[in-house]
Short mmCIF file of C-alpha atoms in Angstrom, two decimals:
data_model
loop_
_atom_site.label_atom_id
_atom_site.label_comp_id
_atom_site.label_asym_id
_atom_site.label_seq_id
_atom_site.Cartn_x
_atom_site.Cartn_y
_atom_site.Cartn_z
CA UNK A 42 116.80 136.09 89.95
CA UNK A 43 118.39 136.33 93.58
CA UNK A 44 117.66 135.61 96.89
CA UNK A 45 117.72 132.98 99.56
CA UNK A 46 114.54 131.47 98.28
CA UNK A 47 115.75 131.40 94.70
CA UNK A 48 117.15 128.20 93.41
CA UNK A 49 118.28 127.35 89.38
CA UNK A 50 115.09 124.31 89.67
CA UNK A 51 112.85 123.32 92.08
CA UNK A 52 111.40 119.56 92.03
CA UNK A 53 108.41 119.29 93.06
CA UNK A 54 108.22 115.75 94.75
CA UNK A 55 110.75 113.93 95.92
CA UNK A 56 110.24 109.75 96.17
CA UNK A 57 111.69 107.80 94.02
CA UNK A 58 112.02 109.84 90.21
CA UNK A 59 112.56 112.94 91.98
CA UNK A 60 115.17 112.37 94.99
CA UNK A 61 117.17 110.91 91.92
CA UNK A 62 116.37 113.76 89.79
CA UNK A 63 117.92 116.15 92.79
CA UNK A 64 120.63 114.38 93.04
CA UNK A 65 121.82 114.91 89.78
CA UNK A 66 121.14 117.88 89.48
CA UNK A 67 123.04 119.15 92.50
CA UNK A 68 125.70 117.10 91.21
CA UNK A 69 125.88 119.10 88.14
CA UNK A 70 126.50 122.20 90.50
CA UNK A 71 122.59 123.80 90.32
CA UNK A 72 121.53 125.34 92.96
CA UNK A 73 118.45 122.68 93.61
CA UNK A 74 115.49 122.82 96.47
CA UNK A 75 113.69 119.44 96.57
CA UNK A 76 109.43 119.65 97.89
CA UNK A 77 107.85 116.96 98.95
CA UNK A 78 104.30 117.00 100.77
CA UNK A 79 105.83 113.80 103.07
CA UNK A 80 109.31 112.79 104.71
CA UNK A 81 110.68 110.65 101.62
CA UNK A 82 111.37 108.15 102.03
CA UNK A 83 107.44 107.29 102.81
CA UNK A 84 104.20 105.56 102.74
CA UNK A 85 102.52 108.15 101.06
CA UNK A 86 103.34 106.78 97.51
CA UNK A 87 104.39 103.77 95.72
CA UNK A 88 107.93 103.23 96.54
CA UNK A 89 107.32 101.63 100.25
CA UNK A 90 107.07 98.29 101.10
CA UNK A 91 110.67 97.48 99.36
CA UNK A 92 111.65 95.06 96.80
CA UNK A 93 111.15 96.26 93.15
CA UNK A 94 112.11 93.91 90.31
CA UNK A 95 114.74 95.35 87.90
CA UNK A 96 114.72 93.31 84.76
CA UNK A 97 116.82 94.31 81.40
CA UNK A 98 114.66 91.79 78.88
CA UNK A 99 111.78 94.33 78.58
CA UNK A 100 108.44 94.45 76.86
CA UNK A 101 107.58 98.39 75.20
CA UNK A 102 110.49 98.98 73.20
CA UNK A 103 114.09 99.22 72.87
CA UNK A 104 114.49 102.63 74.70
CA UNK A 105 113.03 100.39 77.85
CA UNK A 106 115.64 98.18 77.31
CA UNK A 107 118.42 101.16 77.32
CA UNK A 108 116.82 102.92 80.37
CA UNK A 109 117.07 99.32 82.25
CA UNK A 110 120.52 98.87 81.37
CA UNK A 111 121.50 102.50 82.12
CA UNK A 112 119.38 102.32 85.31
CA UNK A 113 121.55 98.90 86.35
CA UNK A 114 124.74 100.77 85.75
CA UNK A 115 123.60 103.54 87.86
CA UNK A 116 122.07 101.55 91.20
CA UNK A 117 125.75 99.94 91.29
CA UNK A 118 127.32 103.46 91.43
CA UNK A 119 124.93 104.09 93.79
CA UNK A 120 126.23 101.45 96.06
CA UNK A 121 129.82 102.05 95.57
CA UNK A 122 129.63 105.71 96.48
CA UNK A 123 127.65 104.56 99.66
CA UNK A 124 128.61 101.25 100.48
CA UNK A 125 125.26 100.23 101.16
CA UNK A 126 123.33 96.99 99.50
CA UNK A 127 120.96 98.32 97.00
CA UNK A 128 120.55 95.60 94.38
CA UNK A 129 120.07 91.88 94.93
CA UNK A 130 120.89 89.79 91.60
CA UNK A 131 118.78 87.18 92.74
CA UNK A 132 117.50 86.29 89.09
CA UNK A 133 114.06 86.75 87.68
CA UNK A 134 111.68 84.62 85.93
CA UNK A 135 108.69 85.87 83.96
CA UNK A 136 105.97 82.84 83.23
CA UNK A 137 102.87 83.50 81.01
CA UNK A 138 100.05 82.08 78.86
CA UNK A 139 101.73 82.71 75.51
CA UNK A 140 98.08 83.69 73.80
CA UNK A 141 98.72 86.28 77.00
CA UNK A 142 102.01 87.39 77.13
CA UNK A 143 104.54 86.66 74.15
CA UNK A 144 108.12 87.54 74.43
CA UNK A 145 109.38 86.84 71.51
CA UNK A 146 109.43 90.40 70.44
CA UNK A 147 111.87 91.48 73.16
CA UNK A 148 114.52 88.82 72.18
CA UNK A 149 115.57 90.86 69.51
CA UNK A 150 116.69 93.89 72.00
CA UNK A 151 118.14 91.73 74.29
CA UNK A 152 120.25 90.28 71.67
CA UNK A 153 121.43 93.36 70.37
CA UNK A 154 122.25 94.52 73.88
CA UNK A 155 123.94 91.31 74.82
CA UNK A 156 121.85 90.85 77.45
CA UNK A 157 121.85 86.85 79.05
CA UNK A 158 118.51 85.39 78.81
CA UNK A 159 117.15 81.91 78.71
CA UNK A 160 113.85 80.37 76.77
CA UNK A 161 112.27 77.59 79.15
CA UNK A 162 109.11 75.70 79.03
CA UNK A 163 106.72 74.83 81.92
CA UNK A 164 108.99 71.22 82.78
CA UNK A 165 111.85 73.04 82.38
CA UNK A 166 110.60 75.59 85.10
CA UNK A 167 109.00 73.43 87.46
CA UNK A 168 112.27 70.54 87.66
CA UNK A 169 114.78 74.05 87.95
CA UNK A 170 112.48 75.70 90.59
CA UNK A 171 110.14 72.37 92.08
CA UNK A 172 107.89 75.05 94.12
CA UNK A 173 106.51 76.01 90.84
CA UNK A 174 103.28 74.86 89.80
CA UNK A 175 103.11 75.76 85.47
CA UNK A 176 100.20 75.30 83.25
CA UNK A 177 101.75 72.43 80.29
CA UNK A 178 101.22 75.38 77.48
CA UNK A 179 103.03 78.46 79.52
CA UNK A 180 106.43 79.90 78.40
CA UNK A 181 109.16 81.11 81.06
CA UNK A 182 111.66 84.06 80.07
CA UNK A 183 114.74 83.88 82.85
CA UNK A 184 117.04 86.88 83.50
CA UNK A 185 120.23 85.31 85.18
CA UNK A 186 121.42 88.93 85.89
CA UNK A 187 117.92 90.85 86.57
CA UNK A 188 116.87 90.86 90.42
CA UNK A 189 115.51 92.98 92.89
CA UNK A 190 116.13 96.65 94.27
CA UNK A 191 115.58 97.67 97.79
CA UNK A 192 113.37 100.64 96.93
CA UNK A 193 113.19 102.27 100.51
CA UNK A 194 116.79 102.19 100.93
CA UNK A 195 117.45 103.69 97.53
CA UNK A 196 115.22 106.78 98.17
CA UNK A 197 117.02 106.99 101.48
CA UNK A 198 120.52 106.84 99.64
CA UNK A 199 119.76 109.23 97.31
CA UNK A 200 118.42 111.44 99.75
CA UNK A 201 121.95 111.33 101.41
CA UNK A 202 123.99 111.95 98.47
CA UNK A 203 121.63 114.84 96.96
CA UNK A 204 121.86 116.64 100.47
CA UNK A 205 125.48 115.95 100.52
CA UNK A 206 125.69 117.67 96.83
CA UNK A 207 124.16 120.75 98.10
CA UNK A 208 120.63 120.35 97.24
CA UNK A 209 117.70 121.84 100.04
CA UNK A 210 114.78 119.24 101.08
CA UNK A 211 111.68 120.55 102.08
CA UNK A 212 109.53 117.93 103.50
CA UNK A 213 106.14 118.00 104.76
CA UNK A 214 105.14 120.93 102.82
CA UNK A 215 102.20 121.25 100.31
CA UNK A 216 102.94 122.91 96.83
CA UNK A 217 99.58 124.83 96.41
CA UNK A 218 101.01 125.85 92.33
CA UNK A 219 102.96 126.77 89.64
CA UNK A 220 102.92 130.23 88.05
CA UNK A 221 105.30 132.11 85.44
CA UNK A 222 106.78 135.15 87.72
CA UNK A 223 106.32 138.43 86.28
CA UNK A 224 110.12 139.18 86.12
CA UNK A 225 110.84 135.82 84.33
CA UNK A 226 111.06 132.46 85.93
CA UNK A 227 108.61 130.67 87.70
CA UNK A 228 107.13 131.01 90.97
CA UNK A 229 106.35 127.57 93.46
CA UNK A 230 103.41 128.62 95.92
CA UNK A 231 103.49 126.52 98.70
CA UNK A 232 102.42 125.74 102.24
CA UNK A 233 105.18 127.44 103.55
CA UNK A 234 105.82 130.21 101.32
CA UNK A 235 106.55 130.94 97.62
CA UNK A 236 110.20 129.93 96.03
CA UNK A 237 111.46 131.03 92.73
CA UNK A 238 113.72 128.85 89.92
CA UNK A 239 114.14 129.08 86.96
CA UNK A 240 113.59 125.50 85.65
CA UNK A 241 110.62 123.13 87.98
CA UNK A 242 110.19 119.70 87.16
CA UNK A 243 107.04 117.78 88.88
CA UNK A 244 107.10 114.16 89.72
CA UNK A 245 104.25 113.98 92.35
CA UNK A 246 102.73 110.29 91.62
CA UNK A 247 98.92 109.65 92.37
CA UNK A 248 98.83 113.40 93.69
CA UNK A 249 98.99 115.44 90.56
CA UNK A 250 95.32 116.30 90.59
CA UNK A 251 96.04 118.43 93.55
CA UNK A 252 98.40 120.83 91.63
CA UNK A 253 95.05 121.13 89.27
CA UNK A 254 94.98 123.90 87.71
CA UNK A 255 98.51 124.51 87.25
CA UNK A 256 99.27 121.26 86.08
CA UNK A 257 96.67 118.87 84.26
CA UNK A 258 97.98 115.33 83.82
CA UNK A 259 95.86 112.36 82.58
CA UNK A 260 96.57 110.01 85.22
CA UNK A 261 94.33 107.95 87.68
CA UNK A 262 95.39 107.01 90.97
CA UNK A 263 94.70 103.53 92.21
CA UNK A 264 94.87 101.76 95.53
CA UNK A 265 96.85 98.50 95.38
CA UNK A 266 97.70 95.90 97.75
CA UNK A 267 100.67 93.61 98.45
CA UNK A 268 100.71 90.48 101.03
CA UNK A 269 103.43 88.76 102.24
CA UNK A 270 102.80 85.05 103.16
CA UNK A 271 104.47 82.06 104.78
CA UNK A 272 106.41 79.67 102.66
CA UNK A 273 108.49 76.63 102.53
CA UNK A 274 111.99 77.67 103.12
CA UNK A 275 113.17 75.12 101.29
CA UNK A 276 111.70 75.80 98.26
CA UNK A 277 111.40 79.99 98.44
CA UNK A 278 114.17 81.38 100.21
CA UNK A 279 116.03 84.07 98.51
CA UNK A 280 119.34 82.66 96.92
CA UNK A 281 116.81 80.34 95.52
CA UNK A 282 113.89 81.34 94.29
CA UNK A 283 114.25 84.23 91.99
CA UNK A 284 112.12 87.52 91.67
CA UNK A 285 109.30 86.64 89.50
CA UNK A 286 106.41 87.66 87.51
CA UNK A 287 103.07 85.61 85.84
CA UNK A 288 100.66 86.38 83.59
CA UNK A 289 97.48 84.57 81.81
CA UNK A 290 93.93 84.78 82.15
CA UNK A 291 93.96 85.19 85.70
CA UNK A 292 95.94 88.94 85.57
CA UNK A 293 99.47 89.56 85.98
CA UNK A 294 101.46 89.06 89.21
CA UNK A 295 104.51 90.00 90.58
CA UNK A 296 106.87 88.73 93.56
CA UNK A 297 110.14 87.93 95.55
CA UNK A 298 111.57 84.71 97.84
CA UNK A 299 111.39 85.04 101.72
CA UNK A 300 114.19 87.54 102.23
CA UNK A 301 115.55 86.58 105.84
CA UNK A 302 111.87 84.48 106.81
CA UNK A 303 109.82 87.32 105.89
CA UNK A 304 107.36 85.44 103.19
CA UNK A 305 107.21 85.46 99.82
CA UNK A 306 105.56 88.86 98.56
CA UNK A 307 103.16 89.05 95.82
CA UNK A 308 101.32 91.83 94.33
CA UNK A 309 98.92 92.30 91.77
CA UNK A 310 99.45 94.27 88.55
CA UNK A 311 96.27 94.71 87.38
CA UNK A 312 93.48 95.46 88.63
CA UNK A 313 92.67 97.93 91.77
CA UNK A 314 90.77 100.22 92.80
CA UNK A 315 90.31 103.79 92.32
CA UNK A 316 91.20 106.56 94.57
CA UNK A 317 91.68 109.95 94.73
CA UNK A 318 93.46 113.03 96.97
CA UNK A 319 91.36 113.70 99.97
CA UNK A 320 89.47 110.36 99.96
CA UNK A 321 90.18 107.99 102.91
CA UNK A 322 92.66 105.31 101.70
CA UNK A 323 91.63 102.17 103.55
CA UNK A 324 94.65 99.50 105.00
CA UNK A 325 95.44 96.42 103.99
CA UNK A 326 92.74 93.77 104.52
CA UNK A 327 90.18 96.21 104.66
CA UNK A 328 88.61 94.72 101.28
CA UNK A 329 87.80 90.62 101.57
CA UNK A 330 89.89 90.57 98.20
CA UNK A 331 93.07 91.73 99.13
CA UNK A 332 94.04 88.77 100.51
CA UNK A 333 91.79 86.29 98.59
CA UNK A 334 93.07 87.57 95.50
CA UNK A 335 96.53 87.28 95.92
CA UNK A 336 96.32 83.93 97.81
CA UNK A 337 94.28 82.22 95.07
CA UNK A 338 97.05 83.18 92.41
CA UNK A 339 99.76 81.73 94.78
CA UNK A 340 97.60 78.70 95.16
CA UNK A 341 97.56 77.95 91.93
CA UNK A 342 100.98 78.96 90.71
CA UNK A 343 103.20 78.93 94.00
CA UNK A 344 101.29 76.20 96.64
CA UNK A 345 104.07 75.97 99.06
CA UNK A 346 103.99 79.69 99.32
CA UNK A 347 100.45 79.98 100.29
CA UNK A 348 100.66 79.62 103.94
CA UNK A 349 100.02 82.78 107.03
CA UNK A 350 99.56 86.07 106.16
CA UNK A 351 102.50 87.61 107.98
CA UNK A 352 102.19 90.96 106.42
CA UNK A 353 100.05 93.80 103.91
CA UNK A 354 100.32 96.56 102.84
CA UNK A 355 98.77 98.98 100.26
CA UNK A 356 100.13 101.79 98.39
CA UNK A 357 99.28 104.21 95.76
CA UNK A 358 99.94 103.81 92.07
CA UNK A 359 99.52 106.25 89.33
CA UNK A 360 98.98 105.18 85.82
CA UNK A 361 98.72 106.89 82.52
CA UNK A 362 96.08 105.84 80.11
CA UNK A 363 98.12 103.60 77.89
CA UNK A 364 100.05 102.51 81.34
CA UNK A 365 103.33 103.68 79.65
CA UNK A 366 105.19 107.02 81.44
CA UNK A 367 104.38 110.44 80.74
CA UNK A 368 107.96 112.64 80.38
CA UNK A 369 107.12 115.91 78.91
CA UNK A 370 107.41 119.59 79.07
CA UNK A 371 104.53 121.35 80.44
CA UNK A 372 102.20 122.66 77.33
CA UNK A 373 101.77 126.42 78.83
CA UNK A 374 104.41 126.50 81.65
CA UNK A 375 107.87 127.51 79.46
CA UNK A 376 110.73 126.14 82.31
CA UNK A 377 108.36 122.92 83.37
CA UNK A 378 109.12 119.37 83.15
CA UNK A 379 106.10 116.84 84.12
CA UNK A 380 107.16 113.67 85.14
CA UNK A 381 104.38 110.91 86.15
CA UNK A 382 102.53 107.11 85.38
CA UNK A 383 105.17 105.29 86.50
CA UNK A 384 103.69 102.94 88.74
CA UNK A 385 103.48 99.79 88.32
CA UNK A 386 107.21 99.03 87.02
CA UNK A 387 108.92 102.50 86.73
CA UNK A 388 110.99 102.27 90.23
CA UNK A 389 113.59 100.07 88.51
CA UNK A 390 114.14 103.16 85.97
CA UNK A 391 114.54 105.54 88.49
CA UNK A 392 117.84 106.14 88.97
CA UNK A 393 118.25 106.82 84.53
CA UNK A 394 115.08 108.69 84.98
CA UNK A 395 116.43 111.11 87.34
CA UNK A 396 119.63 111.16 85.37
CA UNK A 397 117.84 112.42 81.97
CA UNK A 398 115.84 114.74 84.02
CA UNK A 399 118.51 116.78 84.63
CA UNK A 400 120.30 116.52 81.50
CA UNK A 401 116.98 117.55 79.69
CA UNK A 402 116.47 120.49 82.40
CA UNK A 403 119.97 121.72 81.90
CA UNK A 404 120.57 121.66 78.11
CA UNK A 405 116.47 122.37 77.32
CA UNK A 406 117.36 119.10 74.64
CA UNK A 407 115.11 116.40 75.54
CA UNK A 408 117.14 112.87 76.04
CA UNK A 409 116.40 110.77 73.20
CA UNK A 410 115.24 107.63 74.89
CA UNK A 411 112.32 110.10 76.63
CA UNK A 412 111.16 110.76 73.28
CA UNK A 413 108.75 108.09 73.28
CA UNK A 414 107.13 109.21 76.60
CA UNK A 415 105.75 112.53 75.28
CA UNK A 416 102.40 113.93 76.39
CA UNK A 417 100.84 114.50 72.89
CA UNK A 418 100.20 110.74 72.23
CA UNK A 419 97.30 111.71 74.46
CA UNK A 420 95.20 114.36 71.89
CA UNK A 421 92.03 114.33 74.18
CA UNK A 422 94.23 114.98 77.29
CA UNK A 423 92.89 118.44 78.91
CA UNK A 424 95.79 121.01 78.24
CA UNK A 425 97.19 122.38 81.39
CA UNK A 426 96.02 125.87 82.27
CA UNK A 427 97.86 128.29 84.42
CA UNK A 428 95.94 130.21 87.05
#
């Protein structure tokens, strides 16, 4: 294959997985043309509205814990070839109802890792961090070296040093599908034309439905909502407070200090509701509960942070049926890697996501650590078709 509108891969999507993903791939010298349907980076997804926790103690498996570490490594070379502030080691504590959330099963990783880690009960929490409010029988899990990554600024980085590598960005432009070319290869239709590669991988978050039938995922998109409220300084401030997450009864939560007076943030795991392509996605607010909800959890576990609603926002997440990611080659498209259900805590493993994309698109050997991630633990999943 040959021509200007010819490249060795296409990815299809281009916020957080797949900026990274073009990035190392035009570092690896391949001739690489980047679609997105928005200007990355965007509101259109999941990876606006900044902060996302990194955290190396993780719940799923030891390849998690790998990918975190590998991510960490990566974010600081990030910031060294750019000289821009990426990653903010601000600490993170993780607080749960123990019948809830255990983590005793991840101390075993962590160990072998060497990652630092400390065991605290609800006293120990509340006299270390006093605007803490912990039930008697919760359990706190604190990262010393875990923190918080500036998600919008990433994209934006990695935008800059995948242009700067020689890969093509197409924004604003609607890929229509994705068809095996009659000469060999595959063929990208899109709102501006077709392009040609030989290797596509897909990383489109809540909008694969729209490259239906070419690619068939099972994902569901979900609307969720984040607030940002007024806190005691004293008590919440970043260099402080630390990034952290709770869990129980109530649902899982997730949050950062005030960063420079802005309010502590909070968002809700769980929960949410469904939405899909071509349905109108209603703002912040517009819902009684998306401020109710997230107030009542900071009322009972933060009270000094429940103060003014400064700010909201809502964004899309995409989730895969067991909530765990879905890495795979495409079952009917030879050349296609699918990339999707990361929302919800796959920003942090971006930047070793988009790593192992490339390595798996250039040597056709799938990275070990993806292994797990493989479409077939879904059986009932609809097989993709092509058109």
């Amino acid at each position: 294959m040959s021509g200007a509108n010819v490249y060795d891969v296409i990815v299809v999507g281009a916020g957080s997985m797949g900026m990274s993903a073009g990035y190392h791939l035009a570092a690896r010298g391949l001739k690489t043309l980047l679609i997105d349907a928005f200007d990355p980076p965007h509101t259109g997804g999941s990876h606006h509205g900044e902060p996302r926790l990194i955290r190396h103690v993780y719940h799923g498996g030891a390849h998690y814990v790998r990918l975190a570490l590998r991510s960490d490594a990566l974010w600081r070379e990030l910031e060294d070839r750019t000289g821009e502030k990426l990653l903010e080691r601000s600490g993170v504590l993780n607080v749960s109802d123990p019948n809830a959330y255990a983590y005793d099963g991840r101390f075993a990783d962590a160990d072998r890792e060497g990652i630092r880690y400390e065991s605290l009960d609800a006293a120990d929490i509340e006299r270390r961090w006093p605007g803490w409010t912990v039930p008697a029988h919760y359990r706190g899990l604190y990262e010393p070296d875990a923190g918080y990554l500036f998600s919008e600024r990433c994209v934006a980085a990695y935008r800059r040093e995948a242009l700067a590598a020689g890969a093509e960005l197409l924004t604003d432009t609607a890929v229509l599908g994705i068809e095996t070319r009659r000469g060999g290869g595959l063929a990208v239709k899109t709102s501006r034309g077709e392009f040609a590669a030989g290797k596509v991988i897909v990383s489109v978050g809540a909008w694969f439905n729209t490259l239906a039938p070419s690619v068939k995922l099972p994902i569901r998109a979900v609307r969720k909502v984040v607030g940002w409220f007024e806190a005691d300084e004293r008590l919440y401030r970043a260099g402080h407070l630390p990034g952290f997450t709770f869990g129980g009864p109530e649902g899982g939560y997730y949050g950062f200090p005030s960063i420079g007076g802005a309010g502590v943030k909070i968002g809700r795991h769980d929960g949410g509701r469904p939405w899909q392509p071509g349905e109108r996605f209603e703002p912040f607010g517009f819902y009684p509960e998306d401020e109710t909800d997230l107030r009542a959890a900071l009322r009972a576990f933060l009270p000094g942070a429940e103060g003014r609603l400064l700010h909201g926002a809502a964004c899309k997440y995409e989730l895969s049926p067991d909530e765990q990611f879905i890495i795979d080659a495409h079952p009917e498209l030879p050349g296609v890697l699918l990339a999707g259900g990361f929302s919800g805590h796959g920003f942090k493993f971006a930047s070793a996501i988009g790593e192992a994309l490339a390595e798996w698109t250039q040597s056709d050997i799938p990275p070990p650590d993806l292994l797990p991630f493989t479409l077939s633990r879904f059986p009932s999943a609809a097989a993709a078709s092509t058109p």
